[in-house]
Coordinates of C-alpha atoms in Angstrom, one line a residue:
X1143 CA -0.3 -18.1 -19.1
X1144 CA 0.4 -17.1 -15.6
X1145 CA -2.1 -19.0 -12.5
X1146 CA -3.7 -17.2 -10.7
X1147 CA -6.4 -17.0 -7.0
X1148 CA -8.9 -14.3 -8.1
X1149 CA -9.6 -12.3 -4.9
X1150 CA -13.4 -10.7 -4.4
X1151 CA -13.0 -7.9 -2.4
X1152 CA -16.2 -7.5 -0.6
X1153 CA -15.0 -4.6 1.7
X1154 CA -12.8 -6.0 4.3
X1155 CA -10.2 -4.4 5.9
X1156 CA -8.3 -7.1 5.8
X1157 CA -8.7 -8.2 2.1
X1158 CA -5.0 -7.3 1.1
X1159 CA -3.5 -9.5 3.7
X1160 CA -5.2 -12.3 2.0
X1161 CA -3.1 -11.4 -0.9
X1162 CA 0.1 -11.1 1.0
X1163 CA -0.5 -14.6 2.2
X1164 CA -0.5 -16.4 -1.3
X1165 CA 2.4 -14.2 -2.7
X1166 CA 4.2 -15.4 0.7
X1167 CA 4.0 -19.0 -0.8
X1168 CA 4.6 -18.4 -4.2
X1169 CA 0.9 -18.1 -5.3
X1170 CA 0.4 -15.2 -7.9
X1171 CA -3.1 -13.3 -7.0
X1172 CA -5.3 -10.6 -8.2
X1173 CA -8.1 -8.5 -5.7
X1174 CA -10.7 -7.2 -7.5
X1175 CA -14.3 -6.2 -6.6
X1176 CA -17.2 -8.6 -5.7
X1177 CA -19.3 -7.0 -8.5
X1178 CA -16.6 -7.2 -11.5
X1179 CA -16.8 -10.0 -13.7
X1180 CA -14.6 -12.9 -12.6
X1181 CA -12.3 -14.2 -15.8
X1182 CA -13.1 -17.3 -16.7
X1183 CA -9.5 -18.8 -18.5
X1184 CA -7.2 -21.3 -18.0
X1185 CA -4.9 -18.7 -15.4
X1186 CA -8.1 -19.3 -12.9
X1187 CA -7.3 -21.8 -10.5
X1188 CA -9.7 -20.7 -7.7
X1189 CA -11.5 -17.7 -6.3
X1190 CA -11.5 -16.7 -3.0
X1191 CA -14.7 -13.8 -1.1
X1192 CA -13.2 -12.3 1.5
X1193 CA -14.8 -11.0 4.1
X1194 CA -17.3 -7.3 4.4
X1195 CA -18.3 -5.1 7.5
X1196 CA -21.6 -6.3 5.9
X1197 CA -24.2 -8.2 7.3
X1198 CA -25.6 -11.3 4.3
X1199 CA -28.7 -10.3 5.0
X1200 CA -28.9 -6.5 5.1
X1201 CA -30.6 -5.0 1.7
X1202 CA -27.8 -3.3 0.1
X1203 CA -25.0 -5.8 1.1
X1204 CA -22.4 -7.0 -1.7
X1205 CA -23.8 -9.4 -4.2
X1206 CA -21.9 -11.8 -6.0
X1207 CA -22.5 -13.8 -9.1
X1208 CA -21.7 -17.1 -8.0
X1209 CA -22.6 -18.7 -11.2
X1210 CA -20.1 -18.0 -13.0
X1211 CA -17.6 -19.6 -11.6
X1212 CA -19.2 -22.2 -8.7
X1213 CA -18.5 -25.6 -10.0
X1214 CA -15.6 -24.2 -12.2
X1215 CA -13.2 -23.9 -9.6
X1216 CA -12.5 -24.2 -5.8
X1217 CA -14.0 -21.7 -4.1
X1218 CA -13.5 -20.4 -0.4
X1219 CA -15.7 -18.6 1.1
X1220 CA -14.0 -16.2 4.6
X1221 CA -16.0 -14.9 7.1
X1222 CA -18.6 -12.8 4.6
X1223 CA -17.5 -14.8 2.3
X1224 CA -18.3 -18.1 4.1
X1225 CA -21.8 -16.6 5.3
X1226 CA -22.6 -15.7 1.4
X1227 CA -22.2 -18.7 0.2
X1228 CA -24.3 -20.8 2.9
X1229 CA -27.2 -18.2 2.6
X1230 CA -27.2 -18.5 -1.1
X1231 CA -26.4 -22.4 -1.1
X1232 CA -29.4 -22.5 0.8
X1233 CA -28.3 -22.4 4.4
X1234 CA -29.1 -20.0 7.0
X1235 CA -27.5 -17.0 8.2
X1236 CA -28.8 -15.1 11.8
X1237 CA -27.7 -12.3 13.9
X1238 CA -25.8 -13.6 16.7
X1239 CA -26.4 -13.0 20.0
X1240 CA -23.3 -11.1 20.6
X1241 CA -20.7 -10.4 18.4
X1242 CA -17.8 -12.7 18.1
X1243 CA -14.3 -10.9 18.0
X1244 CA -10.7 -12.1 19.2
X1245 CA -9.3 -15.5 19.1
X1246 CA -11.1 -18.7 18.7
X1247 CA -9.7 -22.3 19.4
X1248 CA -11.1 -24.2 16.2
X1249 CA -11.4 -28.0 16.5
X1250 CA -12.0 -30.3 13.4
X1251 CA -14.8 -32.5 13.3
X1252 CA -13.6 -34.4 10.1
X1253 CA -10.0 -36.4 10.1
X1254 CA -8.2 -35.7 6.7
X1255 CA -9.2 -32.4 5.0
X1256 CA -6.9 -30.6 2.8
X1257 CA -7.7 -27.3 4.1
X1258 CA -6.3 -28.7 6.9
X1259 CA -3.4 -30.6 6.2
X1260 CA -0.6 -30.1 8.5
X1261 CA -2.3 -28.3 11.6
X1262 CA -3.4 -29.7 14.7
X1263 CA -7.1 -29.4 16.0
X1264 CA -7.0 -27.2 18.5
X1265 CA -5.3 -24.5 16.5
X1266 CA -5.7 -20.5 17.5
X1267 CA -8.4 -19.3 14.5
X1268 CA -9.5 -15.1 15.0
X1269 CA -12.7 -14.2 15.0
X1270 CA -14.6 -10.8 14.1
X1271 CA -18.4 -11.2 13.1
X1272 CA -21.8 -10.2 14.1
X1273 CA -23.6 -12.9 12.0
X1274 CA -23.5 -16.5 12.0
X1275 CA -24.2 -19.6 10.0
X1276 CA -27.3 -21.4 11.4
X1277 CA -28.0 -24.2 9.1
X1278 CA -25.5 -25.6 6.2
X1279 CA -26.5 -25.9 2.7
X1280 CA -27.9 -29.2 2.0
X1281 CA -24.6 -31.6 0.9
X1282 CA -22.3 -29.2 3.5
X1283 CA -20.4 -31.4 5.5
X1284 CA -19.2 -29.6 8.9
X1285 CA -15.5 -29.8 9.4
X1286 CA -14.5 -27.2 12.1
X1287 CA -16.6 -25.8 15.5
X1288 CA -15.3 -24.0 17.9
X1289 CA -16.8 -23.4 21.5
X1290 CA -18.7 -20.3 20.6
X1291 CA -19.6 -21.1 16.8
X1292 CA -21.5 -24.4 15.7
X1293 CA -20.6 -23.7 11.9
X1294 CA -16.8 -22.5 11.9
X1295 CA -15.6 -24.1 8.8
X1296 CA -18.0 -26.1 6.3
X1297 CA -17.2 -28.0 2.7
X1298 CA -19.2 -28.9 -0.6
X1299 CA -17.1 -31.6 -1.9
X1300 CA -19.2 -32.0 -4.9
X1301 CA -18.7 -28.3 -5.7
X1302 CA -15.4 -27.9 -4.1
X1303 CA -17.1 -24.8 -2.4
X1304 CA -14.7 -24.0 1.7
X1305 CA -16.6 -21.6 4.0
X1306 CA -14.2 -20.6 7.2
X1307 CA -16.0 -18.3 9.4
X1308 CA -13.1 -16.7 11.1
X1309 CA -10.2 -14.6 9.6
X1310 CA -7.2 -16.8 8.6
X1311 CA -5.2 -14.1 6.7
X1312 CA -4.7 -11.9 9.6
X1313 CA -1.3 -13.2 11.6
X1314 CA -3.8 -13.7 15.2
X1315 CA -4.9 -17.0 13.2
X1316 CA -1.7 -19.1 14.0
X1317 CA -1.9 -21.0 11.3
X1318 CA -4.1 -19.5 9.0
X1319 CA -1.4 -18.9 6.2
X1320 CA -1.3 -22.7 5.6
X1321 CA -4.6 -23.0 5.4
X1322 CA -4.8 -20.7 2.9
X1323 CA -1.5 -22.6 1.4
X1324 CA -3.8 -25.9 1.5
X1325 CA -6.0 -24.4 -0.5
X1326 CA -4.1 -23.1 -2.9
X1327 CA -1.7 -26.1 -3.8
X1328 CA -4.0 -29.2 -2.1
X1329 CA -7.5 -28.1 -3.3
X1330 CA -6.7 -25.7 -6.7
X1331 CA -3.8 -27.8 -8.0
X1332 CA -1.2 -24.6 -8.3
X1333 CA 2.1 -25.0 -9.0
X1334 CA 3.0 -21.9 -7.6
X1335 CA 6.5 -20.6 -8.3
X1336 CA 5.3 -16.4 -8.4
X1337 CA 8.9 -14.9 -7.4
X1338 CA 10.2 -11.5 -8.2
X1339 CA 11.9 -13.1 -11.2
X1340 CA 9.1 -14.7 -12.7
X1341 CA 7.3 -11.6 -12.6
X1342 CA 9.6 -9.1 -14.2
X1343 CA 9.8 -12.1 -17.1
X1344 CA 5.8 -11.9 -17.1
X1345 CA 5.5 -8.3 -16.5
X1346 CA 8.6 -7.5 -19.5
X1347 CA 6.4 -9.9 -22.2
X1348 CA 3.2 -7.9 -21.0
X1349 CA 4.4 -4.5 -21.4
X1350 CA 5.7 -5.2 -25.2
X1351 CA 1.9 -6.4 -25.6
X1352 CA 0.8 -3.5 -24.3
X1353 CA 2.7 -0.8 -26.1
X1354 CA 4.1 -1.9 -28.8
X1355 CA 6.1 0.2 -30.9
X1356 CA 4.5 3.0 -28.6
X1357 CA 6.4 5.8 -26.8
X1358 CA 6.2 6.1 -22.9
X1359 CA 6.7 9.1 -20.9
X1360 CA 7.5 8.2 -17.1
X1361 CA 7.4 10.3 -14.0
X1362 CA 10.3 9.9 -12.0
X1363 CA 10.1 11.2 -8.2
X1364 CA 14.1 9.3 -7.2
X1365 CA 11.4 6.8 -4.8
X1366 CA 11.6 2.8 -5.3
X1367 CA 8.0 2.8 -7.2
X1368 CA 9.0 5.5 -10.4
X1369 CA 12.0 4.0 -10.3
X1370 CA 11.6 -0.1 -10.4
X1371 CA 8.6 0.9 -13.2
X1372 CA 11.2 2.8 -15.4
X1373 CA 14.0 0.2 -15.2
X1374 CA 11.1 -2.7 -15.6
X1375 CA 9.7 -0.2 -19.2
X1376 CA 13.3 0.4 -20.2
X1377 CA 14.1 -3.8 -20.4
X1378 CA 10.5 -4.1 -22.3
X1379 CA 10.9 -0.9 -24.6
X1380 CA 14.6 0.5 -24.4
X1381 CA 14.6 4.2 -26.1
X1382 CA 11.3 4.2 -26.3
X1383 CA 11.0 5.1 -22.8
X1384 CA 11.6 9.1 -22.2
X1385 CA 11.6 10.0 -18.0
X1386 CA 11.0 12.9 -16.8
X1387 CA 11.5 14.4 -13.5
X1388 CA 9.3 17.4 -12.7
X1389 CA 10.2 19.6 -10.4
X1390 CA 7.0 21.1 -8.4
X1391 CA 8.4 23.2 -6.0
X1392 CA 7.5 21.0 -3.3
X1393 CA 10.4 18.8 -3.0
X1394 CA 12.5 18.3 -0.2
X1395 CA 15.6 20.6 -0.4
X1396 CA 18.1 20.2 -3.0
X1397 CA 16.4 17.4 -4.5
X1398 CA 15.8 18.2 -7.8
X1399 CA 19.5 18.3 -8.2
X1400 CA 20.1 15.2 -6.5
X1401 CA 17.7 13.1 -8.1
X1402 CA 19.1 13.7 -11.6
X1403 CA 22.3 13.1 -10.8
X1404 CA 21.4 9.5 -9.1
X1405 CA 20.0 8.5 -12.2
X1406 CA 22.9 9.3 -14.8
X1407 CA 24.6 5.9 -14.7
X1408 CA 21.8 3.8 -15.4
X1409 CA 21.0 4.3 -18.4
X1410 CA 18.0 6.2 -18.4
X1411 CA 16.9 8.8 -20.7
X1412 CA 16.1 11.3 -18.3
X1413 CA 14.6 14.9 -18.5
X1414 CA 14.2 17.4 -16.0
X1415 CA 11.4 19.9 -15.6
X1416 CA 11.1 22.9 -13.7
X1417 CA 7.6 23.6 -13.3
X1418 CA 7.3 25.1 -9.7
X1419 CA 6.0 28.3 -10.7
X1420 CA 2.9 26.3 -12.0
X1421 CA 2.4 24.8 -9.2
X1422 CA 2.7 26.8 -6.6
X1423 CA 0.1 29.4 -8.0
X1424 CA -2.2 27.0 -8.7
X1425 CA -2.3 26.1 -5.1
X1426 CA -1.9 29.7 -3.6
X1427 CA -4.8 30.0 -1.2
X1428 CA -5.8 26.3 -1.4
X1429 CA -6.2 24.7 2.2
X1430 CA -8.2 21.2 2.0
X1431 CA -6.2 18.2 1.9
X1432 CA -8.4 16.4 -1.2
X1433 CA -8.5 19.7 -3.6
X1434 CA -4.5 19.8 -3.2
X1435 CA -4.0 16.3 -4.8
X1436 CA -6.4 17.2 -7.0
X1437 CA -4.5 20.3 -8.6
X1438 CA -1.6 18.5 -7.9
X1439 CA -2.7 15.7 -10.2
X1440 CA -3.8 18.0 -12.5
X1441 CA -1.3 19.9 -13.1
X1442 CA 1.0 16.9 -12.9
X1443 CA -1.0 15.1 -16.0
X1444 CA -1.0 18.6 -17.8
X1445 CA 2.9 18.9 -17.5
X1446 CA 3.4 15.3 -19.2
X1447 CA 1.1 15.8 -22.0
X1448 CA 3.1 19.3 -22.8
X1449 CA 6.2 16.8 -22.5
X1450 CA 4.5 14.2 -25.1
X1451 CA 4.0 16.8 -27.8
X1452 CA 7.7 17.2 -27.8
X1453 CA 8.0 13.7 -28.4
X1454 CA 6.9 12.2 -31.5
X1455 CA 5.0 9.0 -31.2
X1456 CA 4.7 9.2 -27.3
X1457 CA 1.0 7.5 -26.2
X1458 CA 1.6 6.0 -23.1
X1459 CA 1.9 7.6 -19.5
X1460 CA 4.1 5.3 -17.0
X1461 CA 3.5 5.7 -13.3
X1462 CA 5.0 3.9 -10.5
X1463 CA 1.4 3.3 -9.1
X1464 CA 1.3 0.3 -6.2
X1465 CA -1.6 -1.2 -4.6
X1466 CA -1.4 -0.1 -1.6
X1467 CA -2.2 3.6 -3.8
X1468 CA -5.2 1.5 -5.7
X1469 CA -7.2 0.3 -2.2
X1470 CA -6.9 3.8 -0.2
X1471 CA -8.5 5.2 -3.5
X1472 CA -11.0 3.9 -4.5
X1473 CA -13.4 2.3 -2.1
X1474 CA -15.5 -1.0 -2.7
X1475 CA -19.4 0.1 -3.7
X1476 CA -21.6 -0.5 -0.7
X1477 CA -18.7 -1.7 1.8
X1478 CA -15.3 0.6 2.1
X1479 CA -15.0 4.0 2.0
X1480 CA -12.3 5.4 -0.1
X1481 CA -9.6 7.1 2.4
X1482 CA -8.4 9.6 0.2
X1483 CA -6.8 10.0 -3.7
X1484 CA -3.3 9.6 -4.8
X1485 CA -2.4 11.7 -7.3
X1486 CA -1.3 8.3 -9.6
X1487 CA -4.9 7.3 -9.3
X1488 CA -6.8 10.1 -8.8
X1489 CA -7.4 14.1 -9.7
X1490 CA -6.9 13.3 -13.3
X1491 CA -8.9 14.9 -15.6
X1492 CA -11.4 13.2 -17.8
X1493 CA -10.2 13.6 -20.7
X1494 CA -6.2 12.8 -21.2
X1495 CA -4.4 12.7 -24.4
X1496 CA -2.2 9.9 -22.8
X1497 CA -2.9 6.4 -21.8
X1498 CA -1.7 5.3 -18.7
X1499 CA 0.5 1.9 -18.3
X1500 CA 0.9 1.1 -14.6
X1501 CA 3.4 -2.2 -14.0
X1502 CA 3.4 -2.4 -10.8
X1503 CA -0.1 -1.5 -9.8
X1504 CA -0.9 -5.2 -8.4
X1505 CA 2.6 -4.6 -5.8
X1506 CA 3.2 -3.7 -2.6
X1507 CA 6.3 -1.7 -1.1
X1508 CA 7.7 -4.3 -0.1
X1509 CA 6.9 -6.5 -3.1
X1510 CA 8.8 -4.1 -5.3
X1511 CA 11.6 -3.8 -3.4
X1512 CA 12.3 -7.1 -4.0
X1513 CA 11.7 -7.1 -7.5
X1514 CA 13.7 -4.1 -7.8
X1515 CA 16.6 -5.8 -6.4
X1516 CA 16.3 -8.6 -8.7
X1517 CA 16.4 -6.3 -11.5
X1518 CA 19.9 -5.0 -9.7
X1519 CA 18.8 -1.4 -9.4
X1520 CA 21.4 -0.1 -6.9
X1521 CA 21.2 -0.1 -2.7
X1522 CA 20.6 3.8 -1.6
X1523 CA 17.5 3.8 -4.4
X1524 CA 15.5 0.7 -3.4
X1525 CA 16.2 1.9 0.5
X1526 CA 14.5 5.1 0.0
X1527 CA 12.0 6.1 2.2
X1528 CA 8.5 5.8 0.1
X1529 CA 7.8 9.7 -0.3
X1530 CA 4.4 11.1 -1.1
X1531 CA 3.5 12.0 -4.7
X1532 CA 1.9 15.6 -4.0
X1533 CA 5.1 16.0 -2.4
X1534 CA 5.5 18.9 0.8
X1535 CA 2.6 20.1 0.0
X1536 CA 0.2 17.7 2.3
X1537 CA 3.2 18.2 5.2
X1538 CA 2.4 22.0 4.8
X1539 CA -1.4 21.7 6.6
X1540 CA -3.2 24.3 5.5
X1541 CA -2.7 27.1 2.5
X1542 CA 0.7 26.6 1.2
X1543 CA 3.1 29.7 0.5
X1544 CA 6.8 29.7 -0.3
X1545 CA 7.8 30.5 3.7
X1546 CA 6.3 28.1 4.9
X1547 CA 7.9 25.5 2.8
X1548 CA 11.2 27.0 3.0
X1549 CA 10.6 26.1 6.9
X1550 CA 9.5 22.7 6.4
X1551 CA 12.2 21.6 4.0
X1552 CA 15.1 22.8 6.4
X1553 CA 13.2 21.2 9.1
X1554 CA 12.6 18.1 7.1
X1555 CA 16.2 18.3 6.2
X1556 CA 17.7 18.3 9.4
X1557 CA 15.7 15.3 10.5
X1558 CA 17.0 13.5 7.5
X1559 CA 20.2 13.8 7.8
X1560 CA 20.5 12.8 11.5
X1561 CA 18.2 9.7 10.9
X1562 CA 21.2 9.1 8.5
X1563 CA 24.4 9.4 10.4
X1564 CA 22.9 8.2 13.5
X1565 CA 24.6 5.1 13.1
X1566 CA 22.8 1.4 15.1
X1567 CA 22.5 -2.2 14.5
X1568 CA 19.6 -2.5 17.1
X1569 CA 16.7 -2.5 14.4
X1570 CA 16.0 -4.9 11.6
X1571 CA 16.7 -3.1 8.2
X1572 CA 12.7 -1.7 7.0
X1573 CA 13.7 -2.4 3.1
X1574 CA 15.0 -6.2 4.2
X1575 CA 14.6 -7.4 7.6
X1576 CA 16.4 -10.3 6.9
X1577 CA 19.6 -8.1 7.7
X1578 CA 20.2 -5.4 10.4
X1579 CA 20.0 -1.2 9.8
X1580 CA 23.0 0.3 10.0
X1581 CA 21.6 3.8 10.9
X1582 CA 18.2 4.8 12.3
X1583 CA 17.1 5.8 8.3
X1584 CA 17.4 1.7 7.5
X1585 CA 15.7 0.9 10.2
X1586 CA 12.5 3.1 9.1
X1587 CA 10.0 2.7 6.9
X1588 CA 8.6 6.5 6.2
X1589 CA 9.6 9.8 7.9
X1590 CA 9.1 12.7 7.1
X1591 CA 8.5 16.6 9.4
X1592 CA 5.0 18.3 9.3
X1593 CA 4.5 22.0 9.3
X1594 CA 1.6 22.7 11.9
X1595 CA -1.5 25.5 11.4
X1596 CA -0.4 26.2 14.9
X1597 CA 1.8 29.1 16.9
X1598 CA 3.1 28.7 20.1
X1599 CA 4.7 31.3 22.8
X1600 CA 8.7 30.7 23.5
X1601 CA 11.8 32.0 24.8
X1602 CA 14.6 32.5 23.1
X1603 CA 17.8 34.6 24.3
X1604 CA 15.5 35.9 26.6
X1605 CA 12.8 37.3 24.6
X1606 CA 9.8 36.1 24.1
X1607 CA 8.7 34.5 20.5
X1608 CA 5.5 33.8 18.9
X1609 CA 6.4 30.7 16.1
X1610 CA 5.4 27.2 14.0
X1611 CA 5.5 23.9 15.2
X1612 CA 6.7 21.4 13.7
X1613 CA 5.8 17.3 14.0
X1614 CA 8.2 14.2 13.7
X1615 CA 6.8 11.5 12.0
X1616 CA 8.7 8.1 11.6
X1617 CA 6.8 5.0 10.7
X1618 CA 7.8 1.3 10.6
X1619 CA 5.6 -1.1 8.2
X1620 CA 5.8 -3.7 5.6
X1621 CA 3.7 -2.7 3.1
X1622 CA 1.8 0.7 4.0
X1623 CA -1.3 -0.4 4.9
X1624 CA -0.8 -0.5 8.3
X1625 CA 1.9 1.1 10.3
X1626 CA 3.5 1.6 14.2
X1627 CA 5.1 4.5 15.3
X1628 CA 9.0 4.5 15.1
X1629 CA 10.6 4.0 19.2
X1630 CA 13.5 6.5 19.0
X1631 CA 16.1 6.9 21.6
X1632 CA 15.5 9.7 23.8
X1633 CA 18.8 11.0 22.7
X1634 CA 18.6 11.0 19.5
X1635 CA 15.0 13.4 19.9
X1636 CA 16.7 15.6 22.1
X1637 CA 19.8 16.6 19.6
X1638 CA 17.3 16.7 16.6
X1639 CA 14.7 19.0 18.3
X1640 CA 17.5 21.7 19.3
X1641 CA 19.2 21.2 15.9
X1642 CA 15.6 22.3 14.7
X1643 CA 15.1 24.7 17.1
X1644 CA 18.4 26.6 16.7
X1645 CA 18.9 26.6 13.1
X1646 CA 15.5 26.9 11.6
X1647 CA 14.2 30.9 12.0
X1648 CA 10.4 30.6 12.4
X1649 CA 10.2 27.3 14.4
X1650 CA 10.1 27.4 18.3
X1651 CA 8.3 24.0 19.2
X1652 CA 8.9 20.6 18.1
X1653 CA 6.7 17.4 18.9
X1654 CA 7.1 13.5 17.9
X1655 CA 4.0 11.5 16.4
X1656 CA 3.4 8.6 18.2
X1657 CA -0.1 7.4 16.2
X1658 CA -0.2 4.0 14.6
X1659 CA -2.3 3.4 11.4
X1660 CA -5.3 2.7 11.6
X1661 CA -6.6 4.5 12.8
X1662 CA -4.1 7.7 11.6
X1663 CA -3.2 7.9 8.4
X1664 CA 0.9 8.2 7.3
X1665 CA 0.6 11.3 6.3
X1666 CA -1.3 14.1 8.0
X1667 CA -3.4 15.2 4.6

């Protein structure tokens, strides 16, 4: 059985970067909320609470069952987390004077911790709370101050219970990742050893456990996700696995074609769809972001399930789900608010003839990348731009009709191609930055073009014109949850706005996207 660091995710919005951290060093991790049962096995090495825009002592704040696991297992307690478990450890948590944010230089008040094996009092620690901890628990022993905070970091040694009061997931906290290495391999015994390797070997033994002799219809979109969850259901289940590729009529242009034909060497039983009819009449008229994945989940989950009565046996639904998809969807009771649905984890409808097998929901991007390497899917597939699921329908804003994404795909089209032959070696590669991009398109995580609800007055050949705008959007990120705007050459703008200009009839105005997430979003809807 696999180790693990269960994660309670009390509403940070940081939470996932604790993840990343232990998968860095080999440590194999799940998130799951504060309120869902912790399981208590052999896998459990240690459980982590992570921090909450919460205040400990606010009537609805997160509440955690410490009992089942306190004594069990190491436990470390961050920010939140930390204040939790002194006020329930009985400690004392107040409002502090001012709120603490930025860095923090943390000194040690104890000589040979584990937690902080290898770094150097003195070390840079980040800081971002409103409350602090004004009394230990009785049997805390203090182990870290820093000049503005009394109570920075605090032990139970006869419960193995850690508290740190700052942040030291996020990358402000210089050394933060080995403290949450210490942890892991001084304090929970791991043994570590999570690679890409080891988990499609888990992940392949899980999935026969799962299905069975079951059938699986998968969704393939030609992206990294559908495609590193087929290949990964194809070694566990072989001709079980049917894959279908539905074409919405939302897709960028030509790519129904092109996506088929990418996937006829590898040995893939794949079937294409047309179903754009369906879809766009369903959304004829529709304008708000939310009820677009919603139909567009719909109808996606109704398409399959017509599929599955063609094939005998079929029970399962595959989907190239990631995490990144999970958190923006569904929000944490009481602390996070859900961002908005993907249509691989939300709009489906109640009741589905299909269960759903998801095996690489616990990813991210950049996670399955790797993994999809390891399982020697081919170059041009894993360096794919991540492309959303309801397709161009949330880069048409507003009501969607079939001019307008005849606009947009030539648009996006155009942009496309000249991220591709715009050759550089400038950038570091988005799929693998231990190599250099050879064209602009490697050196980019997401881009896409967005049709705007907006006209605007022109000139063209001398007469006046009254057309759509369009936006650039190019992204660089690691894993989607947070993103930077892409810094293009000047040149490189200049060419693809006239290209856009002169070929596409109905588009008089182009403008570039320069919003990082947070606080935008990716995508516009």
């Amino acid at each position: 059985m696999t180790e693990r660091i269960i994660i309670l995710d009390c509403g940070s919005q940081v939470t996932t970067l604790i993840g990343r951290r232990l998968r860095e060093v080999g440590i194999y991790c799940e998130i799951q909320p504060y309120d869902k049962p912790v399981p208590m096995d052999d896998s459990l090495k240690g459980v982590i609470i992570s921090g909450s825009p919460c205040s400990v002592n606010q009537k609805d704040c997160p509440e955690i069952d410490l009992t089942a696991f306190k004594g069990k297992v190491p436990v470390l307690g961050i920010c939140y987390g930390a204040q939790y478990l002194a006020k329930h450890l009985g400690g004392a948590v107040d409002n502090s004077a001012s709120r603490e944010y930025g860095r923090a230089v943390l000194d040690f008040k104890t000589d040979g911790e584990d937690l902080f094996y290898g770094i150097s009092s003195g070390t840079t620690v980040w800081m971002s709370h409103g409350d602090s901890i004004s009394t230990l628990p009785e049997g805390a022993t203090l182990i870290g101050s820093t000049e503005g905070l009394d109570n920075a970091a605090f032990k139970i040694a006869s419960a193995q219970i850690y508290g740190l009061q700052f942040h030291p997931e996020v990358y402000h906290s210089q050394e933060g990742g080995q403290m949450l290495s210490n942890f892991c391999y001084r304090i929970c015994g791991c043994a570590g050893g999570w690679t890409p390797q080891s988990f499609i070997t888990s992940s392949v033994e899980a999935l026969k456990d799962q299905i069975g002799d079951g059938k699986v219809i998968l969704g393939l979109s030609g992206g990294v996700d559908s495609t590193v969850a087929a290949v990964l259901l194809s070694k566990a289940i072989g001709s079980n696995l049917t894959c279908i590729f539905v074409n919405n009529g939302l897709l960028r242009k030509n790519e129904y074609s092109s996506v088929l034909e990418s996937y006829k060497d590898m040995g893939l039983n794949v079937i294409g769809v047309d179903a754009s009819e369906s879809f766009l009449s369903a959304l004829s008229g529709v304008e708000e972001p939310e009820a677009k994945r919603k139909i567009i989940g719909t109808l996606f989950v109704e398409t399959f399930e017509r599929e599955a009565r063609k094939i005998k046996g079929a029970a399962f639904l595959g989907q190239g789900t990631i995490y990144p998809d999970v958190i923006e969807s569904a929000g944490i009771k009481g602390a996070a608010a859900k961002i908005k649905s993907h249509h691989n984890v939300g709009g489906l409808p109640e009741k589905m003839n299909l269960k759903i097998v998801e095996p690489l929901r616990l990813l991210f991007k950049d996670e399955v990348r790797r993994v999809g390497r390891a399982l020697g899917i081919k170059e041009e597939l894993i360096g794919r731009h991540p492309f959303p699921g309801p397709s161009l329908a949330i880069r048409v804003i507003g009501d969607i009709t079939r001019e307008k994404l005849s606009i947009l795909a030539e648009a996006d089209d155009i942009f496309i191609r000249n991220l591709r032959e715009w050759k550089c070696s400038d950038y570091p590669s988005a799929s693998d930055p231990t190599r250099k991009a050879s064209c602009l398109y490697d050196a980019i995580w997401q881009a896409g073009v967005i049709l705007l609800p907006v006209r605007s007055v022109g000139v063209m050949g001398d007469e006046r014109t009254y057309e759509n705008a369009v936006a650039l959007r190019a992204v660089v990120s690691t894993d989607a949850m947070t993103a930077d705007w892409f810094r293009f050459p000047y040149d490189f703008l200049d060419k693809v706005s006239n290209e856009i200009i002169r070929k596409v009839r109905g588009v008089n105005r182009v403008v570039y996207d320069i919003s990082s997430k947070p606080p935008a979003t990716i995508e516009w809807e």
